CSV table of C-alpha atoms in Angstrom, one decimal:
chain,number,residue,atom,x,y,z
Z,607,UNK,CA,0.0,0.0,0.0
Z,608,UNK,CA,2.9,2.3,0.9
Z,609,UNK,CA,4.5,1.7,-2.4
Z,610,UNK,CA,1.3,2.5,-4.3
Z,611,UNK,CA,1.0,5.7,-2.3
Z,612,UNK,CA,4.5,6.8,-3.2
Z,613,UNK,CA,3.8,6.1,-6.8
Z,614,UNK,CA,0.7,8.2,-6.8
Z,615,UNK,CA,2.7,10.9,-5.3
Z,616,UNK,CA,5.2,10.7,-8.0
Z,617,UNK,CA,2.4,10.9,-10.6
Z,618,UNK,CA,1.0,14.0,-8.9
Z,619,UNK,CA,4.4,15.7,-8.8
Z,620,UNK,CA,5.0,14.8,-12.5
Z,621,UNK,CA,1.6,16.2,-13.6
Z,622,UNK,CA,1.9,19.2,-11.2
Z,623,UNK,CA,-1.6,18.4,-9.6
Z,624,UNK,CA,-2.8,17.3,-6.3
Z,625,UNK,CA,-3.1,13.7,-5.0
Z,626,UNK,CA,-6.9,14.2,-5.1
Z,627,UNK,CA,-6.9,15.0,-8.7
Z,628,UNK,CA,-4.8,12.0,-9.5
Z,629,UNK,CA,-7.3,9.8,-7.5
Z,630,UNK,CA,-10.2,11.3,-9.4
Z,631,UNK,CA,-8.5,10.4,-12.8
Z,632,UNK,CA,-7.7,6.9,-11.7
Z,633,UNK,CA,-11.3,6.3,-10.5
Z,634,UNK,CA,-12.8,8.1,-13.6
Z,635,UNK,CA,-14.6,10.7,-11.6
Z,636,UNK,CA,-16.0,14.0,-12.9
Z,637,UNK,CA,-14.6,17.4,-11.9
Z,638,UNK,CA,-11.4,17.2,-13.8
Z,639,UNK,CA,-10.7,19.3,-16.9
Z,640,UNK,CA,-9.8,17.5,-20.2
Z,641,UNK,CA,-6.4,19.1,-20.2
Z,642,UNK,CA,-5.7,18.1,-16.6
Z,643,UNK,CA,-6.8,14.6,-17.2
Z,644,UNK,CA,-4.5,14.4,-20.2
Z,645,UNK,CA,-1.6,15.6,-18.1
Z,646,UNK,CA,-2.3,12.9,-15.4
Z,647,UNK,CA,-2.7,10.3,-18.1
Z,648,UNK,CA,0.6,11.3,-19.6
Z,649,UNK,CA,2.3,11.1,-16.2
Z,650,UNK,CA,0.9,7.7,-15.5
Z,651,UNK,CA,2.3,6.4,-18.8
Z,652,UNK,CA,5.6,8.0,-18.4
Z,653,UNK,CA,6.2,6.6,-14.8
Z,654,UNK,CA,4.8,3.1,-15.9
Z,655,UNK,CA,2.1,3.3,-13.3
Z,656,UNK,CA,0.2,-0.1,-13.3
Z,657,UNK,CA,-3.5,0.6,-13.4
Z,658,UNK,CA,-5.3,-2.3,-11.9
Z,659,UNK,CA,-9.0,-3.1,-12.1
Z,660,UNK,CA,-8.8,-5.4,-9.2
Z,661,UNK,CA,-11.7,-4.5,-6.8
Z,662,UNK,CA,-14.0,-4.0,-9.8
Z,663,UNK,CA,-16.3,-1.3,-11.1
Z,664,UNK,CA,-19.5,-0.8,-12.8
Z,665,UNK,CA,-19.8,-1.2,-16.6
Z,666,UNK,CA,-22.9,0.4,-18.2
Z,667,UNK,CA,-24.4,-1.6,-21.0
Z,668,UNK,CA,-26.8,0.6,-23.0
Z,669,UNK,CA,-29.0,-1.3,-25.2
Z,670,UNK,CA,-32.4,-1.1,-27.0
Z,671,UNK,CA,-35.5,-2.3,-25.1
Z,672,UNK,CA,-35.0,-5.8,-23.8
Z,673,UNK,CA,-38.3,-6.9,-25.4
Z,674,UNK,CA,-36.0,-8.1,-28.2
Z,675,UNK,CA,-34.7,-11.4,-26.9
Z,676,UNK,CA,-31.3,-11.1,-28.7
Z,677,UNK,CA,-30.3,-8.0,-26.7
Z,678,UNK,CA,-31.3,-9.7,-23.4
Z,679,UNK,CA,-29.1,-12.6,-24.1
Z,680,UNK,CA,-26.2,-10.3,-25.3
Z,681,UNK,CA,-26.4,-8.2,-22.2
Z,682,UNK,CA,-26.5,-11.4,-20.0
Z,683,UNK,CA,-23.4,-12.8,-21.9
Z,684,UNK,CA,-21.5,-9.5,-21.6
Z,685,UNK,CA,-22.2,-9.5,-17.8
Z,686,UNK,CA,-20.9,-13.1,-17.5
Z,687,UNK,CA,-17.8,-12.3,-19.4
Z,688,UNK,CA,-16.9,-9.3,-17.3
Z,689,UNK,CA,-17.7,-10.9,-13.9
Z,690,UNK,CA,-14.3,-12.8,-13.7
Z,691,UNK,CA,-12.5,-9.4,-13.9
Z,692,UNK,CA,-14.4,-8.1,-11.0
Z,693,UNK,CA,-16.7,-5.9,-13.2
Z,694,UNK,CA,-20.4,-5.7,-12.7
Z,695,UNK,CA,-22.6,-4.9,-15.8
Z,696,UNK,CA,-25.6,-2.7,-15.3
Z,697,UNK,CA,-28.1,-2.8,-18.2
Z,698,UNK,CA,-29.7,0.3,-19.3
Z,699,UNK,CA,-32.5,-0.2,-21.9
Z,700,UNK,CA,-33.2,2.9,-24.0
Z,701,UNK,CA,-34.2,3.8,-27.6
Z,702,UNK,CA,-31.1,4.5,-29.6
Z,703,UNK,CA,-30.4,8.2,-29.9
Z,704,UNK,CA,-33.2,9.3,-27.6
Z,705,UNK,CA,-33.2,11.5,-24.4
Z,706,UNK,CA,-33.3,8.5,-22.2
Z,707,UNK,CA,-30.2,7.1,-23.6
Z,708,UNK,CA,-28.3,10.3,-23.0
Z,709,UNK,CA,-29.7,10.5,-19.4
Z,710,UNK,CA,-28.6,7.0,-18.7
Z,711,UNK,CA,-25.2,7.9,-19.9
Z,712,UNK,CA,-24.9,11.0,-17.7
Z,713,UNK,CA,-26.1,9.1,-14.6
Z,714,UNK,CA,-23.6,6.3,-15.2
Z,715,UNK,CA,-20.7,8.7,-15.6
Z,716,UNK,CA,-21.8,10.8,-12.6
Z,717,UNK,CA,-22.0,7.6,-10.5
Z,718,UNK,CA,-18.4,6.9,-11.5
Z,719,UNK,CA,-19.0,4.0,-14.0
Z,720,UNK,CA,-15.7,2.3,-15.0
Z,721,UNK,CA,-16.6,1.9,-18.7
Z,722,UNK,CA,-19.5,1.9,-21.1
Z,723,UNK,CA,-20.7,-0.7,-23.6
Z,724,UNK,CA,-23.0,0.6,-26.5
Z,725,UNK,CA,-25.0,-2.4,-27.6
Z,726,UNK,CA,-26.7,-1.5,-30.8
Z,727,UNK,CA,-27.5,1.9,-29.3
Z,728,UNK,CA,-26.8,5.4,-30.7
Z,729,UNK,CA,-23.5,4.0,-32.2
Z,730,UNK,CA,-25.6,2.4,-35.0
Z,731,UNK,CA,-27.2,5.6,-36.1
Z,732,UNK,CA,-26.0,7.9,-38.9
Z,733,UNK,CA,-27.5,10.9,-37.0
Z,734,UNK,CA,-26.8,10.6,-33.3
Z,735,UNK,CA,-26.6,13.1,-30.4
Z,736,UNK,CA,-23.1,14.6,-30.4
Z,737,UNK,CA,-23.3,15.1,-26.7
Z,738,UNK,CA,-22.9,11.4,-26.3
Z,739,UNK,CA,-19.3,11.5,-27.7
Z,740,UNK,CA,-18.6,14.8,-25.8
Z,741,UNK,CA,-19.6,13.2,-22.5
Z,742,UNK,CA,-17.4,10.2,-23.1
Z,743,UNK,CA,-14.3,12.1,-24.2
Z,744,UNK,CA,-14.5,14.8,-21.6
Z,745,UNK,CA,-14.6,12.2,-18.9
Z,746,UNK,CA,-12.2,9.8,-20.6
Z,747,UNK,CA,-14.3,6.8,-19.8
Z,748,UNK,CA,-13.3,3.7,-22.0
Z,749,UNK,CA,-16.0,2.4,-24.0
Z,750,UNK,CA,-16.7,-0.1,-26.8
Z,751,UNK,CA,-19.4,-0.6,-29.3
Z,752,UNK,CA,-21.4,-3.5,-30.7
Z,753,UNK,CA,-22.8,-3.4,-34.4
Z,754,UNK,CA,-21.3,-0.1,-35.4
Z,755,UNK,CA,-18.7,2.6,-34.6
Z,756,UNK,CA,-19.6,6.3,-33.7
Z,757,UNK,CA,-18.9,8.3,-36.8
Z,758,UNK,CA,-16.3,10.9,-36.2
Z,759,UNK,CA,-15.0,9.2,-32.9
Z,760,UNK,CA,-12.3,6.9,-32.1
Z,761,UNK,CA,-14.6,3.9,-31.4
Z,762,UNK,CA,-13.7,0.2,-31.1
Z,763,UNK,CA,-16.5,-2.0,-32.3
Z,764,UNK,CA,-17.3,-5.7,-32.5
Z,765,UNK,CA,-20.0,-6.5,-35.0
Z,766,UNK,CA,-21.8,-9.2,-36.9
Z,767,UNK,CA,-21.2,-9.0,-40.6
Z,768,UNK,CA,-24.6,-7.8,-41.6
Z,769,UNK,CA,-23.9,-7.6,-45.3
Z,770,UNK,CA,-22.6,-11.1,-45.3
Z,771,UNK,CA,-25.7,-12.2,-43.3
Z,772,UNK,CA,-28.0,-10.9,-46.1
Z,773,UNK,CA,-26.0,-12.6,-48.7
Z,774,UNK,CA,-26.3,-15.8,-47.0
Z,775,UNK,CA,-30.1,-15.5,-46.7
Z,776,UNK,CA,-30.5,-14.6,-50.4
Z,777,UNK,CA,-28.3,-17.5,-51.4
Z,778,UNK,CA,-30.1,-20.0,-49.3
Z,779,UNK,CA,-33.4,-19.0,-50.7
Z,780,UNK,CA,-32.1,-18.9,-54.3
Z,781,UNK,CA,-30.8,-22.6,-53.8
Z,782,UNK,CA,-34.4,-23.5,-53.0
Z,783,UNK,CA,-35.6,-22.1,-56.3
Z,784,UNK,CA,-36.8,-18.7,-55.3
Z,785,UNK,CA,-36.3,-15.8,-57.6
Z,786,UNK,CA,-38.8,-13.2,-56.3
Z,787,UNK,CA,-37.1,-12.6,-53.0
Z,788,UNK,CA,-38.1,-9.5,-50.9
Z,789,UNK,CA,-36.5,-7.9,-47.9
Z,790,UNK,CA,-38.3,-6.7,-44.7
Z,791,UNK,CA,-35.6,-4.3,-43.6
Z,792,UNK,CA,-35.0,-2.1,-40.6
Z,793,UNK,CA,-35.2,1.8,-40.7
Z,794,UNK,CA,-33.1,4.1,-42.9
Z,795,UNK,CA,-30.0,5.4,-41.1
Z,796,UNK,CA,-29.6,2.4,-38.9
Z,797,UNK,CA,-26.4,1.1,-39.9
Z,798,UNK,CA,-26.9,-2.6,-39.4
Z,799,UNK,CA,-30.0,-2.3,-41.5
Z,800,UNK,CA,-28.3,-0.3,-44.3
Z,801,UNK,CA,-25.6,-2.9,-44.3
Z,802,UNK,CA,-28.1,-5.8,-44.7
Z,803,UNK,CA,-29.9,-4.0,-47.5
Z,804,UNK,CA,-26.5,-3.4,-49.4
Z,805,UNK,CA,-25.7,-7.1,-48.8
Z,806,UNK,CA,-29.1,-8.2,-50.2
Z,807,UNK,CA,-28.9,-5.9,-53.3
Z,808,UNK,CA,-25.4,-7.2,-54.0
Z,809,UNK,CA,-26.4,-10.8,-53.7
Z,810,UNK,CA,-29.5,-10.4,-56.0
Z,811,UNK,CA,-27.4,-8.6,-58.6
Z,812,UNK,CA,-24.7,-11.4,-58.3
Z,813,UNK,CA,-27.3,-14.1,-58.8
Z,814,UNK,CA,-28.8,-12.3,-61.7
Z,815,UNK,CA,-32.2,-12.0,-60.2
Z,816,UNK,CA,-33.3,-8.9,-62.1
Z,817,UNK,CA,-34.7,-5.5,-61.0
Z,818,UNK,CA,-35.1,-5.8,-57.2
Z,819,UNK,CA,-35.2,-2.1,-56.4
Z,820,UNK,CA,-38.8,-2.3,-55.2
Z,821,UNK,CA,-38.5,-5.4,-53.2
Z,822,UNK,CA,-37.0,-3.8,-50.1
Z,823,UNK,CA,-39.5,-2.3,-47.5
Z,824,UNK,CA,-38.0,-0.3,-44.6
Z,825,UNK,CA,-39.8,-0.6,-41.4
Z,826,UNK,CA,-39.3,-0.9,-37.6
Z,827,UNK,CA,-37.5,-3.8,-35.9
Z,828,UNK,CA,-40.9,-5.3,-34.7
Z,829,UNK,CA,-43.5,-7.9,-35.3
Z,830,UNK,CA,-45.7,-5.1,-36.6
Z,831,UNK,CA,-43.0,-3.8,-38.8
Z,832,UNK,CA,-42.3,-7.3,-40.3
Z,833,UNK,CA,-46.0,-7.7,-40.9
Z,834,UNK,CA,-46.5,-4.4,-42.8
Z,835,UNK,CA,-43.3,-5.0,-44.9
Z,836,UNK,CA,-44.4,-8.4,-45.8
Z,837,UNK,CA,-47.9,-7.4,-46.9
Z,838,UNK,CA,-46.3,-5.0,-49.3
Z,839,UNK,CA,-43.8,-7.7,-50.5
Z,840,UNK,CA,-46.7,-10.3,-51.0
Z,841,UNK,CA,-48.5,-7.6,-53.1
Z,842,UNK,CA,-45.4,-7.4,-55.3
Z,843,UNK,CA,-45.3,-11.2,-55.9
Z,844,UNK,CA,-42.6,-12.2,-53.5
Z,845,UNK,CA,-42.4,-15.9,-52.7
Z,846,UNK,CA,-39.6,-15.5,-50.1
Z,847,UNK,CA,-38.9,-12.9,-47.4
Z,848,UNK,CA,-35.6,-12.0,-45.8
Z,849,UNK,CA,-36.4,-10.4,-42.5
Z,850,UNK,CA,-33.8,-8.2,-40.7
Z,851,UNK,CA,-34.7,-9.6,-37.2
Z,852,UNK,CA,-36.5,-12.6,-35.8
Z,853,UNK,CA,-39.3,-10.4,-34.6
Z,854,UNK,CA,-39.8,-9.1,-38.1
Z,855,UNK,CA,-39.8,-12.6,-39.3
Z,856,UNK,CA,-42.7,-13.6,-37.0
Z,857,UNK,CA,-44.6,-10.6,-38.3
Z,858,UNK,CA,-43.8,-11.8,-41.8
Z,859,UNK,CA,-45.3,-15.2,-41.0
Z,860,UNK,CA,-48.4,-13.6,-39.6
Z,861,UNK,CA,-48.8,-11.6,-42.7
Z,862,UNK,CA,-48.5,-14.6,-44.9
Z,863,UNK,CA,-51.1,-16.6,-42.9
Z,864,UNK,CA,-53.7,-13.7,-42.8
Z,865,UNK,CA,-53.7,-13.9,-46.5
Z,866,UNK,CA,-54.6,-17.6,-46.4
Z,867,UNK,CA,-51.2,-18.7,-47.4
Z,868,UNK,CA,-48.8,-21.1,-45.7
Z,869,UNK,CA,-45.2,-21.0,-44.6
Z,870,UNK,CA,-43.1,-22.5,-46.1
Z,871,UNK,CA,-45.6,-24.1,-48.7
Z,872,UNK,CA,-46.4,-20.7,-50.3
Z,873,UNK,CA,-43.9,-18.4,-48.9
Z,874,UNK,CA,-40.5,-18.9,-47.3
Z,875,UNK,CA,-39.3,-16.7,-44.4
Z,876,UNK,CA,-35.9,-16.3,-43.0
Z,877,UNK,CA,-35.0,-14.2,-39.8
Z,878,UNK,CA,-32.0,-12.8,-38.4
Z,879,UNK,CA,-30.5,-13.2,-34.8
Z,880,UNK,CA,-31.5,-16.7,-33.7
Z,881,UNK,CA,-32.8,-15.5,-30.3
Z,882,UNK,CA,-34.2,-17.8,-27.6
Z,883,UNK,CA,-37.2,-19.9,-28.6
Z,884,UNK,CA,-36.9,-19.5,-32.3
Z,885,UNK,CA,-36.5,-23.3,-32.7
Z,886,UNK,CA,-39.8,-23.7,-30.9
Z,887,UNK,CA,-42.1,-21.5,-33.1
Z,888,UNK,CA,-44.5,-23.2,-35.5
Z,889,UNK,CA,-42.8,-24.0,-37.7
Z,890,UNK,CA,-39.3,-23.6,-36.3
Z,891,UNK,CA,-37.8,-20.4,-37.7
Z,892,UNK,CA,-35.0,-20.5,-40.2
Z,893,UNK,CA,-32.7,-17.7,-39.3
Z,894,UNK,CA,-29.2,-16.2,-39.4
Z,895,UNK,CA,-27.5,-16.7,-36.1
Z,896,UNK,CA,-25.4,-14.0,-34.6
Z,897,UNK,CA,-22.3,-15.3,-32.7
Z,898,UNK,CA,-23.5,-13.8,-29.4
Z,899,UNK,CA,-21.1,-15.7,-27.2
Z,900,UNK,CA,-18.1,-14.6,-29.3
Z,901,UNK,CA,-19.2,-11.1,-29.5
Z,902,UNK,CA,-19.6,-10.9,-25.7
Z,903,UNK,CA,-16.2,-12.5,-25.1
Z,904,UNK,CA,-14.4,-10.0,-27.4
Z,905,UNK,CA,-16.3,-7.0,-25.9
Z,906,UNK,CA,-15.1,-8.0,-22.5
Z,907,UNK,CA,-11.5,-8.7,-23.5
Z,908,UNK,CA,-11.4,-5.3,-25.4
Z,909,UNK,CA,-13.0,-3.4,-22.5
Z,910,UNK,CA,-10.6,-5.0,-19.8
Z,911,UNK,CA,-7.7,-4.2,-22.1
Z,912,UNK,CA,-8.6,-0.6,-22.2
Z,913,UNK,CA,-9.2,-0.4,-18.5
Z,914,UNK,CA,-5.8,-1.9,-17.8
Z,915,UNK,CA,-4.1,0.6,-20.1
Z,916,UNK,CA,-3.2,-1.8,-22.8
Z,917,UNK,CA,-3.4,-0.9,-26.6
Z,918,UNK,CA,-6.6,-2.4,-28.1
Z,919,UNK,CA,-6.7,-2.3,-32.0
Z,920,UNK,CA,-9.0,0.4,-33.1
Z,921,UNK,CA,-11.7,0.0,-35.8
Z,922,UNK,CA,-14.6,-2.5,-36.2
Z,923,UNK,CA,-13.9,-6.3,-35.9
Z,924,UNK,CA,-16.5,-8.4,-37.9
Z,925,UNK,CA,-17.8,-11.7,-36.8
Z,926,UNK,CA,-19.2,-14.2,-39.3
Z,927,UNK,CA,-22.8,-15.3,-38.9
Z,928,UNK,CA,-24.3,-18.5,-40.1
Z,929,UNK,CA,-27.6,-19.8,-41.4
Z,930,UNK,CA,-29.6,-22.1,-39.2
Z,931,UNK,CA,-32.0,-24.1,-41.4
Z,932,UNK,CA,-35.3,-25.0,-39.8
Z,933,UNK,CA,-38.8,-25.1,-41.0
Z,934,UNK,CA,-39.8,-21.8,-42.4
Z,935,UNK,CA,-37.9,-22.1,-45.7
Z,936,UNK,CA,-38.6,-24.5,-48.3
Z,937,UNK,CA,-38.6,-25.1,-52.1
Z,938,UNK,CA,-40.4,-22.6,-54.4
Z,939,UNK,CA,-43.6,-24.4,-55.8
Z,940,UNK,CA,-45.1,-22.7,-58.8
Z,941,UNK,CA,-48.8,-22.6,-58.0
Z,942,UNK,CA,-49.8,-20.6,-60.9
Z,943,UNK,CA,-52.7,-22.2,-62.9
Z,944,UNK,CA,-51.7,-23.5,-66.3
Z,945,UNK,CA,-52.5,-21.3,-69.3
């Protein structure tokens, strides 16, 4: 303990600040200017101060509403991966980019949160509140992102390869004989949704499936959004639907059945996420599985690295999803009456 105290004293002398200021920086408390914080961080590095996360801290996990099963599982897995390092995850569900998300972040920082995980939060939006980045950078709190980097920031992100996921979906349906394949996509300006749309369009063009510009319907990530989009796609003659979430896929199935059609006899549907219980739907949902366990493990590893003062490679690391074939996709059957 005496050795650590002397070391902190050396840091304070090198930076020209008080012991209390060094303590606030080490514990990531507010009340320290950006310039002063930088001086202390520089002194810590020059003196080789070993910053330990032993004793733990709170990690805020900001995520969309937990009604989407995939986010519940991901938040749980992140918490489990952080626990061996003495870190405790606090889950904060909020709509991406909204006032509630910013308020959660402010509260976490004011309470001395050790780090932040943005799990498909405002980091996925083209238009996000710039105060989010300002708060993080002014407090110098380490953070990592899932499914997209903050534009204009220095984010570290771990993401599923959304474009490749859409390509896998289209190729799976094409192998079953479908050519009129539509997409029930998430909203414009949501980076994962935009990537999936780009992947879908690239796959359709590569497979020579003709003009598909009108076969993408953008909606919310919800059962209702999937139902609305699929009603439009069915009116355009689609025999298969690529849904951008499992919830949208369930809405697609409802839309098909409400028109007196069957899944997969008349229309095939493939989801995205592979959340809990999808293998128990009727029929079990064919979907693209996100590698949740690997994502959570890398998020924990990256965040612990930042907290320990180690260099963590910047940018976005992509993880490969996989198709899980179940009962909602099947061969295309031409049911048109003979002429």
